[in-house]
mmCIF file of C-alpha atoms in Angstrom:
data_model
loop_
_atom_site.group_PDB
_atom_site.id
_atom_site.type_symbol
_atom_site.label_atom_id
_atom_site.label_comp_id
_atom_site.label_asym_id
_atom_site.label_seq_id
_atom_site.Cartn_x
_atom_site.Cartn_y
_atom_site.Cartn_z
ATOM 1 C CA MET E 1439 138.162 128.754 -24.173
ATOM 2 C CA SER E 1440 134.414 128.961 -23.781
ATOM 3 C CA ASN E 1441 131.886 131.213 -22.173
ATOM 4 C CA VAL E 1442 130.398 130.498 -18.775
ATOM 5 C CA ILE E 1443 127.962 132.306 -16.494
ATOM 6 C CA ILE E 1444 129.109 133.474 -13.074
ATOM 7 C CA TYR E 1445 127.379 135.091 -10.131
ATOM 8 C CA THR E 1446 127.821 135.619 -6.396
ATOM 9 C CA ASN E 1447 125.857 132.906 -4.597
ATOM 10 C CA SER E 1448 124.104 132.815 -1.212
ATOM 11 C CA THR E 1449 127.328 131.946 0.637
ATOM 12 C CA ASN E 1450 129.170 134.894 -0.975
ATOM 13 C CA GLY E 1451 131.158 132.491 -3.104
ATOM 14 C CA VAL E 1452 131.127 132.389 -6.885
ATOM 15 C CA SER E 1453 128.881 129.984 -8.753
ATOM 16 C CA VAL E 1454 130.035 128.893 -12.208
ATOM 17 C CA CYS E 1455 127.213 127.872 -14.534
ATOM 18 C CA VAL E 1456 128.379 125.910 -17.568
ATOM 19 C CA PRO E 1457 125.894 125.608 -20.461
ATOM 20 C CA THR E 1458 125.722 122.168 -22.056
ATOM 21 C CA GLY E 1459 125.167 123.640 -25.508
ATOM 22 C CA GLU E 1460 121.561 122.472 -25.781
ATOM 23 C CA LEU E 1461 120.458 126.119 -25.576
ATOM 24 C CA PRO E 1462 122.194 129.387 -26.560
ATOM 25 C CA ILE E 1463 124.080 130.837 -23.603
ATOM 26 C CA ASN E 1464 121.837 133.921 -23.479
ATOM 27 C CA GLU E 1465 118.828 131.653 -22.981
ATOM 28 C CA VAL E 1466 120.658 129.783 -20.233
ATOM 29 C CA LEU E 1467 121.559 133.111 -18.620
ATOM 30 C CA ALA E 1468 117.889 134.094 -18.544
ATOM 31 C CA LYS E 1469 116.585 130.655 -17.525
ATOM 32 C CA ASP E 1470 119.198 129.129 -15.193
ATOM 33 C CA ALA E 1471 120.951 132.042 -13.470
ATOM 34 C CA PRO E 1472 119.755 134.739 -11.061
ATOM 35 C CA ALA E 1473 119.543 138.431 -11.943
ATOM 36 C CA GLY E 1474 122.962 140.030 -11.993
ATOM 37 C CA ALA E 1475 124.725 136.986 -13.405
ATOM 38 C CA ILE E 1476 127.216 137.737 -16.156
ATOM 39 C CA ILE E 1477 128.812 135.875 -19.061
ATOM 40 C CA VAL E 1478 132.610 135.658 -19.044
ATOM 41 C CA ASP E 1479 135.284 133.747 -20.923
ATOM 42 C CA ASP E 1480 136.354 130.868 -18.675
ATOM 43 C CA SER E 1481 140.010 131.709 -19.364
ATOM 44 C CA THR E 1482 139.523 134.829 -17.211
ATOM 45 C CA LEU E 1483 138.724 132.674 -14.152
ATOM 46 C CA PRO E 1484 141.525 131.757 -11.702
ATOM 47 C CA GLN E 1485 143.692 129.064 -13.247
ATOM 48 C CA GLY E 1486 146.057 126.383 -11.989
ATOM 49 C CA ALA E 1487 146.499 126.134 -8.231
ATOM 50 C CA ASP E 1488 144.246 129.157 -7.722
ATOM 51 C CA SER E 1489 141.354 127.275 -9.294
ATOM 52 C CA VAL E 1490 141.543 124.682 -6.498
ATOM 53 C CA PHE E 1491 140.536 127.346 -3.991
ATOM 54 C CA PHE E 1492 137.217 128.126 -5.635
ATOM 55 C CA ASP E 1493 135.442 128.098 -2.298
ATOM 56 C CA ALA E 1494 137.406 131.306 -1.718
ATOM 57 C CA TRP E 1495 136.608 132.933 -5.060
ATOM 58 C CA LYS E 1496 135.162 136.437 -4.891
ATOM 59 C CA LEU E 1497 133.450 138.299 -7.710
ATOM 60 C CA ASN E 1498 134.420 141.951 -8.077
ATOM 61 C CA GLY E 1499 132.593 143.460 -11.037
ATOM 62 C CA SER E 1500 133.401 141.001 -13.803
ATOM 63 C CA THR E 1501 136.657 139.782 -12.254
ATOM 64 C CA VAL E 1502 137.062 136.741 -10.028
ATOM 65 C CA THR E 1503 139.829 136.887 -7.436
ATOM 66 C CA VAL E 1504 140.936 134.412 -4.766
ATOM 67 C CA ASP E 1505 140.547 135.423 -1.131
ATOM 68 C CA PHE E 1506 143.543 133.548 0.273
ATOM 69 C CA PRO E 1507 142.720 133.979 3.992
ATOM 70 C CA THR E 1508 139.416 132.214 3.309
ATOM 71 C CA ALA E 1509 141.161 129.499 1.299
ATOM 72 C CA GLN E 1510 143.655 128.914 4.093
ATOM 73 C CA ALA E 1511 140.867 128.799 6.670
ATOM 74 C CA HIS E 1512 139.045 126.120 4.690
ATOM 75 C CA LYS E 1513 142.194 124.039 4.353
ATOM 76 C CA LEU E 1514 142.870 124.423 8.084
ATOM 77 C CA ARG E 1515 139.302 123.374 8.913
ATOM 78 C CA ASP E 1516 139.629 120.185 6.857
ATOM 79 C CA PHE E 1517 143.064 119.431 8.319
ATOM 80 C CA ASN E 1518 141.785 120.023 11.843
ATOM 81 C CA ALA E 1519 138.888 117.613 11.361
ATOM 82 C CA ALA E 1520 141.199 114.919 10.002
ATOM 83 C CA ALA E 1521 143.703 115.415 12.838
ATOM 84 C CA VAL E 1522 141.000 115.111 15.499
ATOM 85 C CA GLN E 1523 139.727 111.931 13.840
ATOM 86 C CA VAL E 1524 143.177 110.334 13.805
ATOM 87 C CA ALA E 1525 143.911 111.314 17.414
ATOM 88 C CA GLN E 1526 140.612 109.919 18.670
ATOM 89 C CA ALA E 1527 141.093 106.675 16.766
ATOM 90 C CA ARG E 1528 144.591 106.207 18.226
ATOM 91 C CA GLN E 1529 143.352 106.777 21.774
ATOM 92 C CA LEU E 1530 140.578 104.234 21.247
ATOM 93 C CA ASN E 1531 143.041 101.703 19.857
ATOM 94 C CA THR E 1532 145.157 102.076 22.995
ATOM 95 C CA LEU E 1533 142.112 101.651 25.230
ATOM 96 C CA ALA E 1534 140.947 98.661 23.175
ATOM 97 C CA GLY E 1535 144.282 96.979 23.853
ATOM 98 C CA ILE E 1536 143.807 97.531 27.580
ATOM 99 C CA ALA E 1537 140.213 96.226 27.463
ATOM 100 C CA ASN E 1538 141.292 93.106 25.615
ATOM 101 C CA ALA E 1539 144.134 92.515 28.064
ATOM 102 C CA LYS E 1540 141.647 92.679 30.952
ATOM 103 C CA SER E 1541 139.034 90.641 29.040
ATOM 104 C CA ASP E 1542 136.516 93.465 29.545
ATOM 105 C CA ALA E 1543 134.035 92.649 26.753
ATOM 106 C CA ASP E 1544 131.560 95.429 27.668
ATOM 107 C CA PHE E 1545 134.233 98.103 27.545
ATOM 108 C CA ALA E 1546 135.621 96.691 24.305
ATOM 109 C CA SER E 1547 132.128 96.836 22.790
ATOM 110 C CA GLU E 1548 131.701 100.430 23.937
ATOM 111 C CA LEU E 1549 135.018 101.340 22.327
ATOM 112 C CA ALA E 1550 134.017 99.671 19.080
ATOM 113 C CA THR E 1551 130.829 101.749 18.994
ATOM 114 C CA SER E 1552 132.813 104.932 19.598
ATOM 115 C CA ARG E 1553 135.204 104.021 16.812
ATOM 116 C CA GLU E 1554 132.300 103.603 14.384
ATOM 117 C CA SER E 1555 130.917 106.996 15.447
ATOM 118 C CA ILE E 1556 134.252 108.639 14.722
ATOM 119 C CA ALA E 1557 134.601 106.933 11.370
ATOM 120 C CA SER E 1558 131.156 108.099 10.273
ATOM 121 C CA ALA E 1559 131.522 111.683 11.541
ATOM 122 C CA THR E 1560 131.497 114.246 8.743
ATOM 123 C CA THR E 1561 132.147 117.510 10.595
ATOM 124 C CA THR E 1562 134.550 118.835 13.179
ATOM 125 C CA ALA E 1563 131.575 119.653 15.421
ATOM 126 C CA GLN E 1564 130.483 115.999 15.419
ATOM 127 C CA LEU E 1565 133.988 114.893 16.347
ATOM 128 C CA VAL E 1566 134.153 117.371 19.218
ATOM 129 C CA ALA E 1567 130.743 116.142 20.456
ATOM 130 C CA ILE E 1568 131.981 112.545 20.428
ATOM 131 C CA ALA E 1569 135.067 113.566 22.377
ATOM 132 C CA ASN E 1570 132.962 115.458 24.936
ATOM 133 C CA PRO E 1571 129.800 113.422 25.593
ATOM 134 C CA VAL E 1572 127.094 115.052 27.712
ATOM 135 C CA MET Q 1215 105.542 115.952 -39.608
ATOM 136 C CA ALA Q 1216 104.192 115.331 -36.155
ATOM 137 C CA GLY Q 1217 102.399 112.139 -35.287
ATOM 138 C CA THR Q 1218 101.597 109.633 -32.591
ATOM 139 C CA ILE Q 1219 102.064 105.885 -32.519
ATOM 140 C CA VAL Q 1220 99.820 104.106 -30.038
ATOM 141 C CA ALA Q 1221 100.981 100.664 -28.913
ATOM 142 C CA ASP Q 1222 101.035 98.543 -25.774
ATOM 143 C CA THR Q 1223 104.231 96.682 -26.689
ATOM 144 C CA ILE Q 1224 107.201 97.154 -28.975
ATOM 145 C CA GLN Q 1225 109.067 94.325 -30.645
ATOM 146 C CA ASP Q 1226 112.343 93.959 -32.547
ATOM 147 C CA GLY Q 1227 113.033 91.858 -35.641
ATOM 148 C CA ALA Q 1228 114.114 88.906 -33.511
ATOM 149 C CA GLY Q 1229 110.788 88.760 -31.723
ATOM 150 C CA ASN Q 1230 111.992 90.291 -28.447
ATOM 151 C CA SER Q 1231 109.283 92.512 -27.029
ATOM 152 C CA THR Q 1232 108.660 94.704 -24.038
ATOM 153 C CA ALA Q 1233 105.758 96.634 -22.614
ATOM 154 C CA MET Q 1234 105.617 100.257 -23.761
ATOM 155 C CA ASP Q 1235 105.665 101.290 -20.099
ATOM 156 C CA ASN Q 1236 109.277 100.108 -19.950
ATOM 157 C CA ALA Q 1237 110.199 102.487 -22.745
ATOM 158 C CA ILE Q 1238 108.214 105.383 -21.255
ATOM 159 C CA TYR Q 1239 109.108 105.053 -17.565
ATOM 160 C CA GLY Q 1240 112.370 103.144 -17.855
ATOM 161 C CA SER Q 1241 114.257 105.584 -20.040
ATOM 162 C CA ALA Q 1242 116.216 108.507 -18.640
ATOM 163 C CA LYS Q 1243 114.435 111.856 -18.909
ATOM 164 C CA ALA Q 1244 117.723 113.734 -18.594
ATOM 165 C CA TRP Q 1245 121.392 112.941 -18.164
ATOM 166 C CA VAL Q 1246 124.720 114.697 -18.154
ATOM 167 C CA LEU Q 1247 128.341 113.593 -18.044
ATOM 168 C CA PHE Q 1248 130.823 116.235 -16.928
ATOM 169 C CA ASP Q 1249 134.202 116.910 -15.402
ATOM 170 C CA GLY Q 1250 133.494 118.291 -11.944
ATOM 171 C CA THR Q 1251 136.936 119.862 -11.674
ATOM 172 C CA GLY Q 1252 136.136 122.306 -14.504
ATOM 173 C CA PRO Q 1253 133.335 121.966 -14.619
ATOM 174 C CA THR Q 1254 133.416 120.899 -18.259
ATOM 175 C CA ILE Q 1255 130.488 119.228 -19.992
ATOM 176 C CA ARG Q 1256 131.180 115.998 -21.848
ATOM 177 C CA SER Q 1257 127.685 115.250 -23.153
ATOM 178 C CA SER Q 1258 124.101 115.712 -22.101
ATOM 179 C CA TYR Q 1259 120.448 115.158 -22.834
ATOM 180 C CA ASN Q 1260 117.721 117.548 -21.650
ATOM 181 C CA VAL Q 1261 120.189 119.445 -19.446
ATOM 182 C CA SER Q 1262 120.758 123.123 -20.156
ATOM 183 C CA SER Q 1263 123.494 123.776 -17.583
ATOM 184 C CA VAL Q 1264 125.558 122.492 -14.677
ATOM 185 C CA THR Q 1265 126.449 125.023 -11.999
ATOM 186 C CA ARG Q 1266 129.233 124.520 -9.488
ATOM 187 C CA GLN Q 1267 128.122 126.213 -6.262
ATOM 188 C CA GLY Q 1268 131.245 125.240 -4.334
ATOM 189 C CA THR Q 1269 133.556 122.295 -3.948
ATOM 190 C CA GLY Q 1270 131.512 119.157 -4.595
ATOM 191 C CA GLN Q 1271 128.277 121.146 -4.773
ATOM 192 C CA PHE Q 1272 126.392 121.161 -8.058
ATOM 193 C CA LEU Q 1273 123.091 122.344 -9.477
ATOM 194 C CA VAL Q 1274 121.748 120.713 -12.628
ATOM 195 C CA THR Q 1275 119.097 122.595 -14.596
ATOM 196 C CA MET Q 1276 117.053 120.793 -17.213
ATOM 197 C CA THR Q 1277 116.207 122.147 -20.650
ATOM 198 C CA ASN Q 1278 112.578 121.032 -20.534
ATOM 199 C CA ALA Q 1279 110.697 120.748 -17.245
ATOM 200 C CA LEU Q 1280 109.450 117.388 -16.015
ATOM 201 C CA ALA Q 1281 105.774 116.818 -15.241
ATOM 202 C CA ASP Q 1282 106.428 116.969 -11.493
ATOM 203 C CA LYS Q 1283 109.308 116.798 -9.025
ATOM 204 C CA ASN Q 1284 108.783 113.147 -8.098
ATOM 205 C CA TYR Q 1285 111.758 111.830 -10.026
ATOM 206 C CA VAL Q 1286 114.836 109.800 -9.223
ATOM 207 C CA VAL Q 1287 118.367 111.135 -9.566
ATOM 208 C CA VAL Q 1288 121.170 108.604 -9.804
ATOM 209 C CA GLY Q 1289 124.856 109.206 -10.270
ATOM 210 C CA SER Q 1290 128.318 107.732 -10.413
ATOM 211 C CA LEU Q 1291 131.738 109.206 -9.705
ATOM 212 C CA VAL Q 1292 135.233 108.286 -10.828
ATOM 213 C CA ASN Q 1293 138.338 110.037 -9.593
ATOM 214 C CA GLY Q 1294 140.399 109.662 -12.789
ATOM 215 C CA THR Q 1295 141.654 106.545 -14.533
ATOM 216 C CA THR Q 1296 143.382 105.313 -11.359
ATOM 217 C CA PRO Q 1297 141.098 105.680 -8.341
ATOM 218 C CA THR Q 1298 142.918 107.469 -5.543
ATOM 219 C CA VAL Q 1299 140.142 107.665 -2.984
ATOM 220 C CA ASN Q 1300 138.801 104.717 -1.006
ATOM 221 C CA GLY Q 1301 135.190 105.745 -1.191
ATOM 222 C CA VAL Q 1302 132.896 108.255 -2.815
ATOM 223 C CA ALA Q 1303 129.412 109.487 -2.087
ATOM 224 C CA PHE Q 1304 126.819 110.953 -4.388
ATOM 225 C CA LEU Q 1305 124.044 112.697 -2.488
ATOM 226 C CA ALA Q 1306 121.110 113.632 -4.688
ATOM 227 C CA GLY Q 1307 118.678 116.292 -3.578
ATOM 228 C CA SER Q 1308 121.137 118.107 -1.377
ATOM 229 C CA ASP Q 1309 124.393 119.980 -1.599
ATOM 230 C CA TYR Q 1310 127.312 119.157 0.691
ATOM 231 C CA SER Q 1311 125.935 121.164 3.622
ATOM 232 C CA GLY Q 1312 122.508 119.584 3.335
ATOM 233 C CA ALA Q 1313 121.023 123.072 3.405
ATOM 234 C CA THR Q 1314 119.121 122.524 0.209
ATOM 235 C CA ALA Q 1315 117.721 119.065 0.922
ATOM 236 C CA GLY Q 1316 114.271 118.682 -0.577
ATOM 237 C CA SER Q 1317 114.737 121.573 -2.964
ATOM 238 C CA GLN Q 1318 114.309 119.410 -6.049
ATOM 239 C CA THR Q 1319 112.031 121.175 -8.572
ATOM 240 C CA THR Q 1320 110.580 120.219 -11.938
ATOM 241 C CA THR Q 1321 113.505 121.942 -13.654
ATOM 242 C CA SER Q 1322 116.514 121.590 -11.347
ATOM 243 C CA PHE Q 1323 118.128 119.631 -8.537
ATOM 244 C CA TYR Q 1324 121.194 119.844 -6.324
ATOM 245 C CA PHE Q 1325 123.659 117.131 -5.472
ATOM 246 C CA GLY Q 1326 126.905 116.801 -3.562
ATOM 247 C CA THR Q 1327 130.006 114.690 -4.263
ATOM 248 C CA TRP Q 1328 132.328 113.543 -1.474
ATOM 249 C CA ALA Q 1329 135.482 111.564 -0.995
ATOM 250 C CA TYR Q 1330 135.432 109.292 2.051
ATOM 251 C CA PRO Q 1331 134.874 110.223 4.800
ATOM 252 C CA THR Q 1332 134.411 113.973 5.023
ATOM 253 C CA THR Q 1333 135.879 115.808 2.072
ATOM 254 C CA ALA Q 1334 133.715 117.552 -0.512
ATOM 255 C CA THR Q 1335 135.470 116.798 -3.787
ATOM 256 C CA ASN Q 1336 135.088 117.539 -7.480
ATOM 257 C CA PHE Q 1337 135.444 114.366 -9.510
ATOM 258 C CA PRO Q 1338 136.779 114.309 -13.083
ATOM 259 C CA TYR Q 1339 134.061 111.885 -14.097
ATOM 260 C CA THR Q 1340 130.679 112.879 -12.698
ATOM 261 C CA ASN Q 1341 127.704 111.177 -14.324
ATOM 262 C CA VAL Q 1342 124.073 111.926 -13.474
ATOM 263 C CA ALA Q 1343 120.769 110.605 -14.807
ATOM 264 C CA VAL Q 1344 117.121 111.390 -14.066
ATOM 265 C CA PHE Q 1345 114.334 108.825 -14.214
ATOM 266 C CA ARG Q 1346 110.653 109.406 -13.866
#
């Protein structure tokens, strides 16, 4: 058990500031954290599986709770992005097989470029844009 | 007792020497090793705190400010003793969303940690150093 500093951040989540021990925690509170931040024992923070959902942590007074609808939404968002990526890649693989069978080098090259775009996409929005070109 | 040694080079007992600039500009001005899943600090130098802003989003605040914000942040990530991800990314100067890019100050900087290709992830071994 050790003390940490917590506060509600700009995205309405909970930031957890862990002092390294180079300075007393009260100095870190004054220097590194915004006004309103508080010191709590880290054993009072959500533990176990709940700790995984810290993007859904909410600070109520001096108590941190887990907002499960938010946690589920985040998981669904990540799953959705991965599913779109897999589906697009499979479609391209099918088309690549057709292009190769017809010896269509230009189309095969275009497909390869699309596949690289999908692989490097980092958000669901980027994947949707690739799937629906202007 | 305070004092100053002025020298252009330093040399060890075996005769190996190097320019003093290498010692001044080549040594880390701050570093921290921590477990990003806690976060839990393992060891540090000139770092007063590490703040987890969200999954894979961290803010490091230094104990003593640097002369200016033109410094280099480097890092390494390990996902446990047996790597289970096929790629990691350490993005200095920005959190995962990129919303804080360029927000590096003389006392603090943000960085994000990702598992390939899109997942913000906290890594058990997160190591960061600052050079200036």
